[in-house]
Coordinates of C-alpha atoms in Angstrom, one line a residue:
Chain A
X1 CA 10.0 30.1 -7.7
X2 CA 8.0 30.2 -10.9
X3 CA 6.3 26.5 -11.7
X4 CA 4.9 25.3 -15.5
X5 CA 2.8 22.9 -16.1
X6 CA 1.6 21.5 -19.4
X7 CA -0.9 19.3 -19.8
X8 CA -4.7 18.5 -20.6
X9 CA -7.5 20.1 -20.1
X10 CA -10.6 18.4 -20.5
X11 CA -14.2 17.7 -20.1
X12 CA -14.6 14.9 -17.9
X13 CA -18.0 12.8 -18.2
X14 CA -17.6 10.4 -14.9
X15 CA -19.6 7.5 -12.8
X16 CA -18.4 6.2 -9.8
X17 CA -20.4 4.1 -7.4
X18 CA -21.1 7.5 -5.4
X19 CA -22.5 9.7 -7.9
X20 CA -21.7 11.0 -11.6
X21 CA -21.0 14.1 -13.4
X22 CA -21.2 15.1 -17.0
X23 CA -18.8 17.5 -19.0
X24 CA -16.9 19.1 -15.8
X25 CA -14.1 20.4 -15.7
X26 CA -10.8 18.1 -15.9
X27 CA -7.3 17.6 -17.2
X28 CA -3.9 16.7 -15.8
X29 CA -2.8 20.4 -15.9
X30 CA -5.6 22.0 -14.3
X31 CA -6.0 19.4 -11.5
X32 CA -2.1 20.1 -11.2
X33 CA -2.4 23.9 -10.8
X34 CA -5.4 23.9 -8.5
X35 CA -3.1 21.7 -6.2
X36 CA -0.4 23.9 -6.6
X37 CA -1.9 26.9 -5.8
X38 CA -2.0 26.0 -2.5
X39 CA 1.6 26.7 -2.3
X40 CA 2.4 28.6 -5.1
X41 CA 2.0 30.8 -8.4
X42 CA 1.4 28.3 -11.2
X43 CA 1.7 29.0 -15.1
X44 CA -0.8 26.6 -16.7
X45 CA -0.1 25.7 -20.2
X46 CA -3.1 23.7 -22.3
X47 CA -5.6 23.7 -24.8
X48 CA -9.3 24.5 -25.0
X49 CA -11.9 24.2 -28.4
X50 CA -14.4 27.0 -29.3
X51 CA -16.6 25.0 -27.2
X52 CA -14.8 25.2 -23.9
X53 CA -18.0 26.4 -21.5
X54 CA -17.9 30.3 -20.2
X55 CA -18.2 29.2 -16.9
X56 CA -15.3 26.5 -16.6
X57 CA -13.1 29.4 -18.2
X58 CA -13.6 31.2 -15.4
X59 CA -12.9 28.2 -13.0
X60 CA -9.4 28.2 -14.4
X61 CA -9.3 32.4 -14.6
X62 CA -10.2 32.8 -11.1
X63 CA -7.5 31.7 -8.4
X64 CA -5.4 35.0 -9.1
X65 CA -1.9 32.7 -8.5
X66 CA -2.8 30.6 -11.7
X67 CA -1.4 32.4 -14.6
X68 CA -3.6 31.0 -17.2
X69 CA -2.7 33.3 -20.5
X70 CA -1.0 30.2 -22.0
X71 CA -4.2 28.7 -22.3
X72 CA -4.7 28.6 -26.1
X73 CA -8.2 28.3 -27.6
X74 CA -8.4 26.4 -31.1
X75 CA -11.0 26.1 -33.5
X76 CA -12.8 22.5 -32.6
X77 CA -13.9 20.9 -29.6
X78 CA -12.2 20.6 -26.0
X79 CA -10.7 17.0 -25.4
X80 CA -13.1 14.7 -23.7
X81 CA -12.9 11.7 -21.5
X82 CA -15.5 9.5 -20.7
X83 CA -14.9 7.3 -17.6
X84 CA -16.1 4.6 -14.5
X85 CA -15.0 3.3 -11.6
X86 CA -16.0 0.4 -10.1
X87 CA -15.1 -1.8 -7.1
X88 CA -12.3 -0.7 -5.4
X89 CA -12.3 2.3 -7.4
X90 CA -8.5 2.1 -7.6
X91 CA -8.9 1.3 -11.3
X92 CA -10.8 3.7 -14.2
X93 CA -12.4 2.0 -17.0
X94 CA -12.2 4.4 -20.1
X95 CA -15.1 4.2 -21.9
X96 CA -14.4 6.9 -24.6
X97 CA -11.6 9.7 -25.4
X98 CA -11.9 12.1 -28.3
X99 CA -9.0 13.9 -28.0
X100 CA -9.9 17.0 -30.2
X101 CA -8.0 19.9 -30.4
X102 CA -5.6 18.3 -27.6
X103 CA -4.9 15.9 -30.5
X104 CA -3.1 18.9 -32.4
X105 CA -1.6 20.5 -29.6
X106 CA 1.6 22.3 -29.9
X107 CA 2.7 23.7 -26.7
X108 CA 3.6 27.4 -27.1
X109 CA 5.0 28.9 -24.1
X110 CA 4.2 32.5 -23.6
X111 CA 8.1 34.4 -23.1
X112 CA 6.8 35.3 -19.9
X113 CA 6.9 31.5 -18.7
X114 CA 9.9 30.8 -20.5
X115 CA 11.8 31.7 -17.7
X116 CA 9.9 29.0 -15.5
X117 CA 12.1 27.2 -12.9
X118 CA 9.5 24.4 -11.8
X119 CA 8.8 22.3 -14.7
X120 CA 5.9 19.2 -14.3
X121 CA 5.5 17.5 -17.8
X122 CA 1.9 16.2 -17.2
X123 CA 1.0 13.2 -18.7
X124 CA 1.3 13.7 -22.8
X125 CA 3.6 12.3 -25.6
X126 CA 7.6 12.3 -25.0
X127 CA 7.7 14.6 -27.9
X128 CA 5.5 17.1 -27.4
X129 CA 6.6 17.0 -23.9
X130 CA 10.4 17.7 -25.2
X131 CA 8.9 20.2 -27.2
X132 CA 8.2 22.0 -23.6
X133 CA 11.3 21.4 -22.4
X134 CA 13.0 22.9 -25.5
X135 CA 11.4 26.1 -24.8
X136 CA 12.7 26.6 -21.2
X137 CA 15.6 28.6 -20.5
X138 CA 17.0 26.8 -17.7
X139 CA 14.6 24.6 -15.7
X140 CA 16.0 23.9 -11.9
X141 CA 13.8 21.2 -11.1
X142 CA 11.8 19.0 -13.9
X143 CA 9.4 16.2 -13.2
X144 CA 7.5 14.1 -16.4
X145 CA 4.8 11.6 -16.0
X146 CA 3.3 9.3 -18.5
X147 CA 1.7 6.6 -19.1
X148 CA 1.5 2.6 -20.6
X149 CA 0.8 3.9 -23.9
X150 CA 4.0 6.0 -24.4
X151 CA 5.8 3.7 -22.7
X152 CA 4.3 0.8 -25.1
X153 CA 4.4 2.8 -27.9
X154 CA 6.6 5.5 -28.2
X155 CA 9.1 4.2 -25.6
X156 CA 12.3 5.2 -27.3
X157 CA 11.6 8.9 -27.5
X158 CA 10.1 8.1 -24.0
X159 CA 13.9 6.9 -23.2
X160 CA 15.7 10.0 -24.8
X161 CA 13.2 12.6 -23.0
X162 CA 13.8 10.6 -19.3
X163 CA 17.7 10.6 -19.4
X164 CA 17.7 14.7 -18.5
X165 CA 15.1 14.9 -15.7
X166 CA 14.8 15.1 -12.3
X167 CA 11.9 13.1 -11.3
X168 CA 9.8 10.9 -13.1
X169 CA 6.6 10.0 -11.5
X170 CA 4.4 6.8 -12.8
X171 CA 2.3 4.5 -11.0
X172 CA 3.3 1.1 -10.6
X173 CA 1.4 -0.7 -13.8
X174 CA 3.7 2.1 -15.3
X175 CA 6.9 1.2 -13.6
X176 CA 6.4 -2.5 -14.4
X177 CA 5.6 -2.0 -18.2
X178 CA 8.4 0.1 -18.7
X179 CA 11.1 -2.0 -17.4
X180 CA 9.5 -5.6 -17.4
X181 CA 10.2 -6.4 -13.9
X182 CA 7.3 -6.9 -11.5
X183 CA 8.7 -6.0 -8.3
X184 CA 8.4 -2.5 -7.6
X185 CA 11.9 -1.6 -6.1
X186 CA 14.0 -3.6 -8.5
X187 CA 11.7 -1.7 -11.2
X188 CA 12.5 1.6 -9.3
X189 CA 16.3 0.9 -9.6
X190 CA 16.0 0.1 -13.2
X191 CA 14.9 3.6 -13.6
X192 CA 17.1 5.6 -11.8
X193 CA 19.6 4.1 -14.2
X194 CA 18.0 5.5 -16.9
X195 CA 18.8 8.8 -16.2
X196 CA 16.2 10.8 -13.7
X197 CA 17.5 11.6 -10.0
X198 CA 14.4 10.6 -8.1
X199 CA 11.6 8.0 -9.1
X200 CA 8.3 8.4 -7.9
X201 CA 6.2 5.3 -8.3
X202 CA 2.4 6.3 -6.9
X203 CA 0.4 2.8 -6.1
X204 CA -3.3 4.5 -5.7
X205 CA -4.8 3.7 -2.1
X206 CA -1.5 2.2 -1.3
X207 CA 1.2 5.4 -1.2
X208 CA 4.0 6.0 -2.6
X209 CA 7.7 5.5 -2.7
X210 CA 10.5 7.4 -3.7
X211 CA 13.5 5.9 -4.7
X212 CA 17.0 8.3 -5.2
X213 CA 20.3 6.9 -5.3
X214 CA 20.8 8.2 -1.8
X215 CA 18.3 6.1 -0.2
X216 CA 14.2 5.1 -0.6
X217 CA 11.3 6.9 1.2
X218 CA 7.9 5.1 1.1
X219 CA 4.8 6.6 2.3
X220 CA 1.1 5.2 2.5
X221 CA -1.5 7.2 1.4
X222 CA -4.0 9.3 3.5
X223 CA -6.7 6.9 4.1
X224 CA -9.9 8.3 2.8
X225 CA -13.1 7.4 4.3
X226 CA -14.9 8.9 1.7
X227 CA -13.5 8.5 -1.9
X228 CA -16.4 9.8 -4.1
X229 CA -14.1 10.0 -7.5
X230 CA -10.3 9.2 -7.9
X231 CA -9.8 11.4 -11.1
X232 CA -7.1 13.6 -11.0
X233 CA -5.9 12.0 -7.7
X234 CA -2.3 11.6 -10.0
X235 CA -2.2 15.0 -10.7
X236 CA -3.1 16.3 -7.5
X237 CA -0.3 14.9 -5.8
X238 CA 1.9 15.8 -8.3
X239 CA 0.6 19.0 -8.0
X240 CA 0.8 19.2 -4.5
X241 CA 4.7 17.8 -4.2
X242 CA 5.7 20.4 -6.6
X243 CA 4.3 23.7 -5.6
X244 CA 5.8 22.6 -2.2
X245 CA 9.1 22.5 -3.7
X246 CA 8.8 25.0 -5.5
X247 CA 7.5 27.2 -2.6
X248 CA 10.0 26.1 -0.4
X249 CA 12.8 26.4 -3.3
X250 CA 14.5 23.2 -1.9
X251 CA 14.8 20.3 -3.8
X252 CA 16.9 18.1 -1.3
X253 CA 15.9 14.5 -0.7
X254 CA 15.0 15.5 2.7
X255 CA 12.7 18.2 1.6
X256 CA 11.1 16.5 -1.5
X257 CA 10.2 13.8 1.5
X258 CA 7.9 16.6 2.7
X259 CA 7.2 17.3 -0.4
X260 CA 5.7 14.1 -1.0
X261 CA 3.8 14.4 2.0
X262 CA 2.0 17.6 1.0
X263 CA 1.1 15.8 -2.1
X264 CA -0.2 12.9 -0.9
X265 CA -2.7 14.9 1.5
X266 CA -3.5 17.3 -1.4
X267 CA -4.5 14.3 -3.6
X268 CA -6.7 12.8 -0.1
X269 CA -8.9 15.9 -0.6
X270 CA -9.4 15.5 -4.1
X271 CA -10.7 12.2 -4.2
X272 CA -13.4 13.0 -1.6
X273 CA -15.0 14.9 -4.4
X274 CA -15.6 15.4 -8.4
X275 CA -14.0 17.6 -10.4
X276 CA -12.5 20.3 -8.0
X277 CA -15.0 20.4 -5.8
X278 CA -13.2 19.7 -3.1
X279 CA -10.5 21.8 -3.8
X280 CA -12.6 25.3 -4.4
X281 CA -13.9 24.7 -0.8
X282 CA -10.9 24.0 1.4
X283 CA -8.0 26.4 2.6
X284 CA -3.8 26.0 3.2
X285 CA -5.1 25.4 6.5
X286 CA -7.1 22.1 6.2
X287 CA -4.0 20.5 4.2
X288 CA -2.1 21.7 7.1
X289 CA -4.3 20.2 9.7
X290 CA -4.3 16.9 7.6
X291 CA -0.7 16.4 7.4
X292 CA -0.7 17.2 10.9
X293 CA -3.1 14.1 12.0
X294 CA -1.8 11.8 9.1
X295 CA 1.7 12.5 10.5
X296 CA 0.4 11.1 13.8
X297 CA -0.9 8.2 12.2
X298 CA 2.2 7.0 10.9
X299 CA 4.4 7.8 14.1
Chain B
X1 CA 4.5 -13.6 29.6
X2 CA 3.9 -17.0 27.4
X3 CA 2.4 -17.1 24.1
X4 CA 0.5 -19.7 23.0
X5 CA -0.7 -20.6 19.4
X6 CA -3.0 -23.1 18.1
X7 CA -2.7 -23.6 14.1
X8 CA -2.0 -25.8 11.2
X9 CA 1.2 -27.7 10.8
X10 CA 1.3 -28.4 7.4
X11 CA 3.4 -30.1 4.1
X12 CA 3.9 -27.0 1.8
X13 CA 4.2 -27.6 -1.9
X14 CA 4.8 -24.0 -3.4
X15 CA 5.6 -22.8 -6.9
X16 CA 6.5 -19.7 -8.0
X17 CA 7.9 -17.4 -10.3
X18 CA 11.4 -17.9 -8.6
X19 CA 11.2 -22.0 -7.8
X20 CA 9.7 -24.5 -6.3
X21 CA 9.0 -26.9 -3.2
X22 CA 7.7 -30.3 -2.3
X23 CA 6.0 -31.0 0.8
X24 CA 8.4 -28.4 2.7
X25 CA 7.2 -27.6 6.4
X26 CA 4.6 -25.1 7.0
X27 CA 1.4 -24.2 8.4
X28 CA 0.4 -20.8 10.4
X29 CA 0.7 -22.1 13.4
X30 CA 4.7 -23.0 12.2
X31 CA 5.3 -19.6 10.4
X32 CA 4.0 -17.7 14.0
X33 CA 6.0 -20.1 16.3
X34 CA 9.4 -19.5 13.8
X35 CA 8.8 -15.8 14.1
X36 CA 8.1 -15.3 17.3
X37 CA 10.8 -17.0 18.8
X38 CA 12.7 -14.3 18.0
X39 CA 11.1 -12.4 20.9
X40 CA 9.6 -14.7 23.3
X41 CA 8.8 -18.5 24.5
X42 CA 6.2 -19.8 21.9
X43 CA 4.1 -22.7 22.8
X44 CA 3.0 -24.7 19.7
X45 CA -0.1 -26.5 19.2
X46 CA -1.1 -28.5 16.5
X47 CA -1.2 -31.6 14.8
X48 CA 0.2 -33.9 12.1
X49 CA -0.2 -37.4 11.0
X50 CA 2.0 -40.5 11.5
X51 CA 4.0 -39.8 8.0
X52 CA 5.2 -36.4 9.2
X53 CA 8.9 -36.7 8.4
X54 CA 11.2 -36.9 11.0
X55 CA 13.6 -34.2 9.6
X56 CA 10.3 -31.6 9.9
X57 CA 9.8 -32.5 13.3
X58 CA 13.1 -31.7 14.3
X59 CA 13.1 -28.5 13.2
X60 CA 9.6 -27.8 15.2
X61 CA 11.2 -29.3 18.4
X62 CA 15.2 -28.0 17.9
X63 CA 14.6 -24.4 18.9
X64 CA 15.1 -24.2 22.8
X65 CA 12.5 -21.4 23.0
X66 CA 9.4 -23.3 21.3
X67 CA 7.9 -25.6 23.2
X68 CA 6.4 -28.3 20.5
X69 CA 5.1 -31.0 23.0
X70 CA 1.1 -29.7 22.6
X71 CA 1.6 -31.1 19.2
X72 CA -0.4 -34.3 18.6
X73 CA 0.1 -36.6 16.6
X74 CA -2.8 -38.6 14.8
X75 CA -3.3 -42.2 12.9
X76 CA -3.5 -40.5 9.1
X77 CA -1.6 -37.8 6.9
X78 CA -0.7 -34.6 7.7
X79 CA -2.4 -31.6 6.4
X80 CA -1.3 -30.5 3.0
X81 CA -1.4 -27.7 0.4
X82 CA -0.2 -27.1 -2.9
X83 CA -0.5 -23.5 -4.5
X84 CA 1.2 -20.9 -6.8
X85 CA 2.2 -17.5 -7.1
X86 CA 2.1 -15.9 -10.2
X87 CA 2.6 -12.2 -11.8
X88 CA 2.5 -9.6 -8.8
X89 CA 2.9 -13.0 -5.7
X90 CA 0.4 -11.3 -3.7
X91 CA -2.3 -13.9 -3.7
X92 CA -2.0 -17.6 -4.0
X93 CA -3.9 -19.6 -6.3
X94 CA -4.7 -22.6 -4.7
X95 CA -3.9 -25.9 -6.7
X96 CA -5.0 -28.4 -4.0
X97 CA -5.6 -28.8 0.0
X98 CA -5.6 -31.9 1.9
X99 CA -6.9 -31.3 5.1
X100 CA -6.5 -34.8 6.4
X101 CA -5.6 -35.3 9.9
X102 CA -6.0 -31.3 10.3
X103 CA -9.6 -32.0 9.3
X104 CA -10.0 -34.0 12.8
X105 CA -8.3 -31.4 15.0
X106 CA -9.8 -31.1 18.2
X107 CA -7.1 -28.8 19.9
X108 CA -6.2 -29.9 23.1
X109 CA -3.9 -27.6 25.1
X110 CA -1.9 -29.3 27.3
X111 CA -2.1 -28.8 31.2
X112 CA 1.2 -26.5 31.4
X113 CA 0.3 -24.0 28.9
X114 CA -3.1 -23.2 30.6
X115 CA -2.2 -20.2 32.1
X116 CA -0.9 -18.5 28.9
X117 CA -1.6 -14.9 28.8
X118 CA -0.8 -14.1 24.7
X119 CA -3.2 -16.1 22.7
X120 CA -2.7 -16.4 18.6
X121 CA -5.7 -18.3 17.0
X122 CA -4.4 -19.0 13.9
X123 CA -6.5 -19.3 11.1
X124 CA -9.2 -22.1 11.7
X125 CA -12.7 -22.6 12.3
X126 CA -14.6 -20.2 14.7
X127 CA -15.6 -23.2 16.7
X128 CA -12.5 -24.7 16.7
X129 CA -10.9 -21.7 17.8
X130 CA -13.3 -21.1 20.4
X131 CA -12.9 -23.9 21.9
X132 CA -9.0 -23.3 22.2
X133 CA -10.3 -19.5 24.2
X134 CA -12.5 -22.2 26.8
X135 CA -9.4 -24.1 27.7
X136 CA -7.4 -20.7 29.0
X137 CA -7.0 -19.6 32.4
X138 CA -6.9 -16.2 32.3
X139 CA -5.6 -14.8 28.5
X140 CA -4.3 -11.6 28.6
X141 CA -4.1 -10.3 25.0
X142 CA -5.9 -12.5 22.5
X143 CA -5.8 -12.5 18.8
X144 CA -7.8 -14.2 16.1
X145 CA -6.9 -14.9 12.7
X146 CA -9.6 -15.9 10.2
X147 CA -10.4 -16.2 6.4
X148 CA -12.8 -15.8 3.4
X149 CA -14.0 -19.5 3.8
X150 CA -15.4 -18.7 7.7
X151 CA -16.6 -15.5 6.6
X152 CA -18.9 -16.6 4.4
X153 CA -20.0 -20.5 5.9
X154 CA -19.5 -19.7 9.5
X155 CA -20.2 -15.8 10.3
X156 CA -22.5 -16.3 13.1
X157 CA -19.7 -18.6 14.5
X158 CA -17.2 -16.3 13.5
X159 CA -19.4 -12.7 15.2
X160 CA -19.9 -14.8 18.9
X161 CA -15.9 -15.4 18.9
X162 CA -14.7 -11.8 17.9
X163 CA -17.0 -9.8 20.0
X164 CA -14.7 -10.8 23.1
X165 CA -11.0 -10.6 21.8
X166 CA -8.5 -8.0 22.1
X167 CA -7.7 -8.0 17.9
X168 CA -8.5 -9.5 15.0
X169 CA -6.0 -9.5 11.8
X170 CA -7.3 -10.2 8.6
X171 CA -6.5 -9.2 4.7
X172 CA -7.9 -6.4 3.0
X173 CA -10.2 -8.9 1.5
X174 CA -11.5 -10.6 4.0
X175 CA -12.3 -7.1 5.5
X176 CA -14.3 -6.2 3.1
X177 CA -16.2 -9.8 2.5
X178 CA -16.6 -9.7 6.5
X179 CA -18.4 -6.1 6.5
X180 CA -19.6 -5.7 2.6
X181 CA -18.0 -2.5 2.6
X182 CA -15.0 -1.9 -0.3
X183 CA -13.5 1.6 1.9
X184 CA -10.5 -0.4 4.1
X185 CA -11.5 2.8 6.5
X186 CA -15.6 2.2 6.8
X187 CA -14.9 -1.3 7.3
X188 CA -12.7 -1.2 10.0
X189 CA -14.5 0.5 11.9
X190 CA -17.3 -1.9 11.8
X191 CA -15.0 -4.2 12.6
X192 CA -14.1 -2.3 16.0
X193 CA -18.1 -2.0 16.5
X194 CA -18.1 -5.9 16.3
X195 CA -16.1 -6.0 19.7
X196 CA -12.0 -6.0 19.0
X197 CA -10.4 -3.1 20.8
X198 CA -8.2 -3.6 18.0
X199 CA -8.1 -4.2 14.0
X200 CA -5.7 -5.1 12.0
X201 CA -5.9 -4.7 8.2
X202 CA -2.7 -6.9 6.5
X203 CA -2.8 -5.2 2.9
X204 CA 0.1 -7.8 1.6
X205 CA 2.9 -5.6 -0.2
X206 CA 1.0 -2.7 0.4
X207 CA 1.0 -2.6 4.5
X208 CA -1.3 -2.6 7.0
X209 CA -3.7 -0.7 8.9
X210 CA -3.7 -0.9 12.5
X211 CA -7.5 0.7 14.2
X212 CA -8.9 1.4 17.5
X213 CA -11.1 3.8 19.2
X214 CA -7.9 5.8 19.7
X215 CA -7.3 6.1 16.7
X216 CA -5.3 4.8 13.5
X217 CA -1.4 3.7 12.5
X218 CA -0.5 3.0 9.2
X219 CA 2.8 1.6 8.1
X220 CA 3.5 0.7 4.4
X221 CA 5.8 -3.2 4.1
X222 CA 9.3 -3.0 4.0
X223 CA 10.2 -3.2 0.6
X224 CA 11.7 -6.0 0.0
X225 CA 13.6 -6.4 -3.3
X226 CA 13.7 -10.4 -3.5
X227 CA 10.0 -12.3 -2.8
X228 CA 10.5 -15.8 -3.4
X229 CA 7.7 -16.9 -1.5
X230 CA 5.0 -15.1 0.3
X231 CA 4.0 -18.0 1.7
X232 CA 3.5 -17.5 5.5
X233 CA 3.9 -13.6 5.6
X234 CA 0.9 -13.0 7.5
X235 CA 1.1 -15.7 10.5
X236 CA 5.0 -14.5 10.0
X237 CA 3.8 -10.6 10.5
X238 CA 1.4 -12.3 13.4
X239 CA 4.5 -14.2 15.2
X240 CA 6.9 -11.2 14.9
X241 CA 3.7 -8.7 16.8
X242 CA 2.8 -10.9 19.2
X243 CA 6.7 -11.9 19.9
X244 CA 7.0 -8.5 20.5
X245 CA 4.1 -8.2 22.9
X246 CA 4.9 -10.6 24.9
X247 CA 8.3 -9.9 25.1
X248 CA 7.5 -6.5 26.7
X249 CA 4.3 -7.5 28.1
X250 CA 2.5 -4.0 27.0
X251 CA -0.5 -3.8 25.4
X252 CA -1.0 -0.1 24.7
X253 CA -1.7 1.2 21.6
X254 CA 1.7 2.9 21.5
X255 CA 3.6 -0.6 22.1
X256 CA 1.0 -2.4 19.8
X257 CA 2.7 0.4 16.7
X258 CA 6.0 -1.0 17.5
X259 CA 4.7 -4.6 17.6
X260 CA 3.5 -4.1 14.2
X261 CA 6.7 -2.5 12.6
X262 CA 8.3 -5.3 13.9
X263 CA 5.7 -8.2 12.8
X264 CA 6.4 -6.2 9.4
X265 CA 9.7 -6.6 9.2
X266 CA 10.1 -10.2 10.7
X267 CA 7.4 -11.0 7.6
X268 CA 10.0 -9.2 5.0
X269 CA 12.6 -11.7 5.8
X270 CA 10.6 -15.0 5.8
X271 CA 9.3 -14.0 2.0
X272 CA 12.6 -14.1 1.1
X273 CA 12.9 -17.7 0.6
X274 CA 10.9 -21.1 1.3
X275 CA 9.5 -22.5 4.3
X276 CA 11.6 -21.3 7.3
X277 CA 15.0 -20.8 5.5
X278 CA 15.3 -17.2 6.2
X279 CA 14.3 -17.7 10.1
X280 CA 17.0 -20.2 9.7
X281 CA 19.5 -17.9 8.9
X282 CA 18.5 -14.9 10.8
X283 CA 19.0 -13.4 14.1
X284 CA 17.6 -10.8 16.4
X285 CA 20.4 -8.6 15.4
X286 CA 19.4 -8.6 11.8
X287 CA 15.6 -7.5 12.7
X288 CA 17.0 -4.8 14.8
X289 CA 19.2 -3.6 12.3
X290 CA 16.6 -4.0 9.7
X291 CA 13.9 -2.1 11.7
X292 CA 16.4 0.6 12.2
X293 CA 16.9 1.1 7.9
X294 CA 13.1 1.1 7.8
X295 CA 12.3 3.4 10.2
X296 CA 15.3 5.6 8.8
X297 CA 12.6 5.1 5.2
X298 CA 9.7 6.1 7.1
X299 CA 11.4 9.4 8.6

């Protein structure tokens, strides 16, 4: 079934303990749709500047199951992030956004998309992000993320967007912000009262847990030997979880568990690289054969 | 097959974000010996001072199955700590430590539990817990528990003791401090090229890592909705493993998995309250049905 994503794209600028990269390609929507593509068609919605390098155009042209025409170019520059990890790299340390044209973004869905059945809200204001929704004819199956500064700042349009989806994904520095309560699973109730179906709360290195009113699933992550760059690691399992679902066309508790699987080991081989490194060089069949071993590591 | 463990016994002050306690009974070697018993005969070794109440000791010597006579007691005060929890609870600050009598310990084991064949060397000094090793027969499966404070003043101590026991468990921390090596992965497996056949990685609320040759098991904690005290979790996750073992007196790394689901779950209780209230409410019955629900989460 048809999945949408909207969300940033951007020019990353990044330093990790293992290496660092300047102006490569980025964004919560195009780490999504690479992830996806593994499993899926993917219509990527997002933004570019004038200045958005030829050859990073074609990076997001290329995979012929990304369906990038709703990439709109505006006059300006392509949002930037500037970033570091350190330590346990679980953490990044922003040292400079200038949003750009990203900062005037209107999502336009093309009317070939409209009919779009998989919806992932990546990471962007709860208005804009209704603004998507708005367009849809009728979505099946539609996940949002955010992040603490909606939630501190624009929480009440935050609120009104959450009551009407079907997942919400956030991490747990999210989760606790949003409902003031520092233990994870009370915090994961709190939000399933709020209105979506299933709560996804991602804790980095540590997995994952999905909480439903029909029971709680928790999964570790993959565990990495090699974590060169965590960027994108968000996306990628979001990325991952929903073009399984929406390859699959099943949106069950039992099979979003999978889901979550495949999402989890798509994010494992991002990390082990920069930008999409890793993803231009591996096949269906290495996600496969991971989910395979890690499955054996947690029986 | 007898367990034996050699620890602290110690007068508990605790605050956190959900109460408080005054000198309440507790010490590793008490938290292992409480949830163990579940499983298996414990014998306890350890020692407190002449003003150790006489309420605390009952509770050491009422359970039939723990065998308290190897614990001394010595002219002076009995080992205290004070410490809080704060925000997340999963590290405790410290406030104040009184080794006293604990200070002098010289463990020795009494003739009758010589021929243990589990051995749990609670946290202590390498020495120290060598020492305990020379007194054994014949140990079967031993395990050594250790901290940052070893680590860093007595490593050479600390390398001659691990490079002949079965496992070591330590804390994400204390992983990395032990090996200077942040990946969790990387540094357990310089751990296992130290001499455990096994390693096991407690990550607090996030899980642990189990590693060996043969490869890895990961398990995420049970979830637990009320923490009122972490206070003990990890000797409590020790006591409900080796319980286990020695219960079913099998070693393998299949049987160690189960050990370690179970450890996890017997620690998911005792955070629930203070000191040993939960393990004084508890039965086997309610870990069994409580491992059941988490491995229905896992699935």
């Amino acid at each position: 079934m048809p999945l949408l994503v909207v969300g940033s794209i951007a020019l990353d600028s990044i330093e990790t303990p293992h290496g660092k990269t300047e102006e490569c390609l980025g964004g919560s929507a195009v780490y999504f749709s690479y992830a996806a593509h593994f499993f899926s068609n993917v219509r990527l919605v997002g933004v570019v500047g004038k200045d958005f390098p030829h050859n990073l155009k074609k990076i997001i042209h290329q995979k012929k199951n990304i369906d990038a025409t709703g990439v709109q170019e505006l006059e300006g520059k392509t949002f930037r992030w500037k970033g570091a990890y350190k330590g346990d790299m679980n953490v990044a340390e922003t040292i400079s956004v200038e949003l750009n044209v990203f900062g005037e973004f209107k999502p336009v869905i093309p009317e070939n998309f409209k009919d779009s059945k998989f919806i992932f809200l990546a990471n962007g204001g709860p208005s804009l992000q209704k603004s998507v929704l708005d367009q849809i004819h009728s979505p099946h199956f539609t996940v949002v993320d955010t992040m603490n500064h909606w939630i501190k700042d624009q929480r009440n349009e935050l609120l009104e967007l959450i009551k009407d989806v079907d997942a919400i994904v956030l991490n747990d520095g999210e989760a606790r912000l949003l409902t003031q309560e520092t233990n994870l699973i009370k915090a994961g109730k709190m939000i399933l009262k709020l209105g979506p179906k299933f709560v996804i709360i991602k804790k980095g290195e540590h997995g994952s847990i999905l909480m439903s009113a029909k029971g709680y699933f928790i999964i570790p992550a993959y565990p990495t030997e090699y974590v060169k760059d965590p960027t994108g690691a968000g996306d990628s399992f979001a990325g991952g979880m929903m073009g399984y679902l929406a390859k699959t066309r099943d949106t069950s508790l039992q099979n979003l568990k999978r889901a979550i699987m495949y999402g989890t080991i798509v994010a494992s081989f991002n990390i082990e690289d920069f930008s999409l490194n890793r993803f231009q060089q591996i096949t269906f069949e290495d996600i496969e054969s991971r989910v395979r071993e890690f499955e054996e590591m947690l029986r």
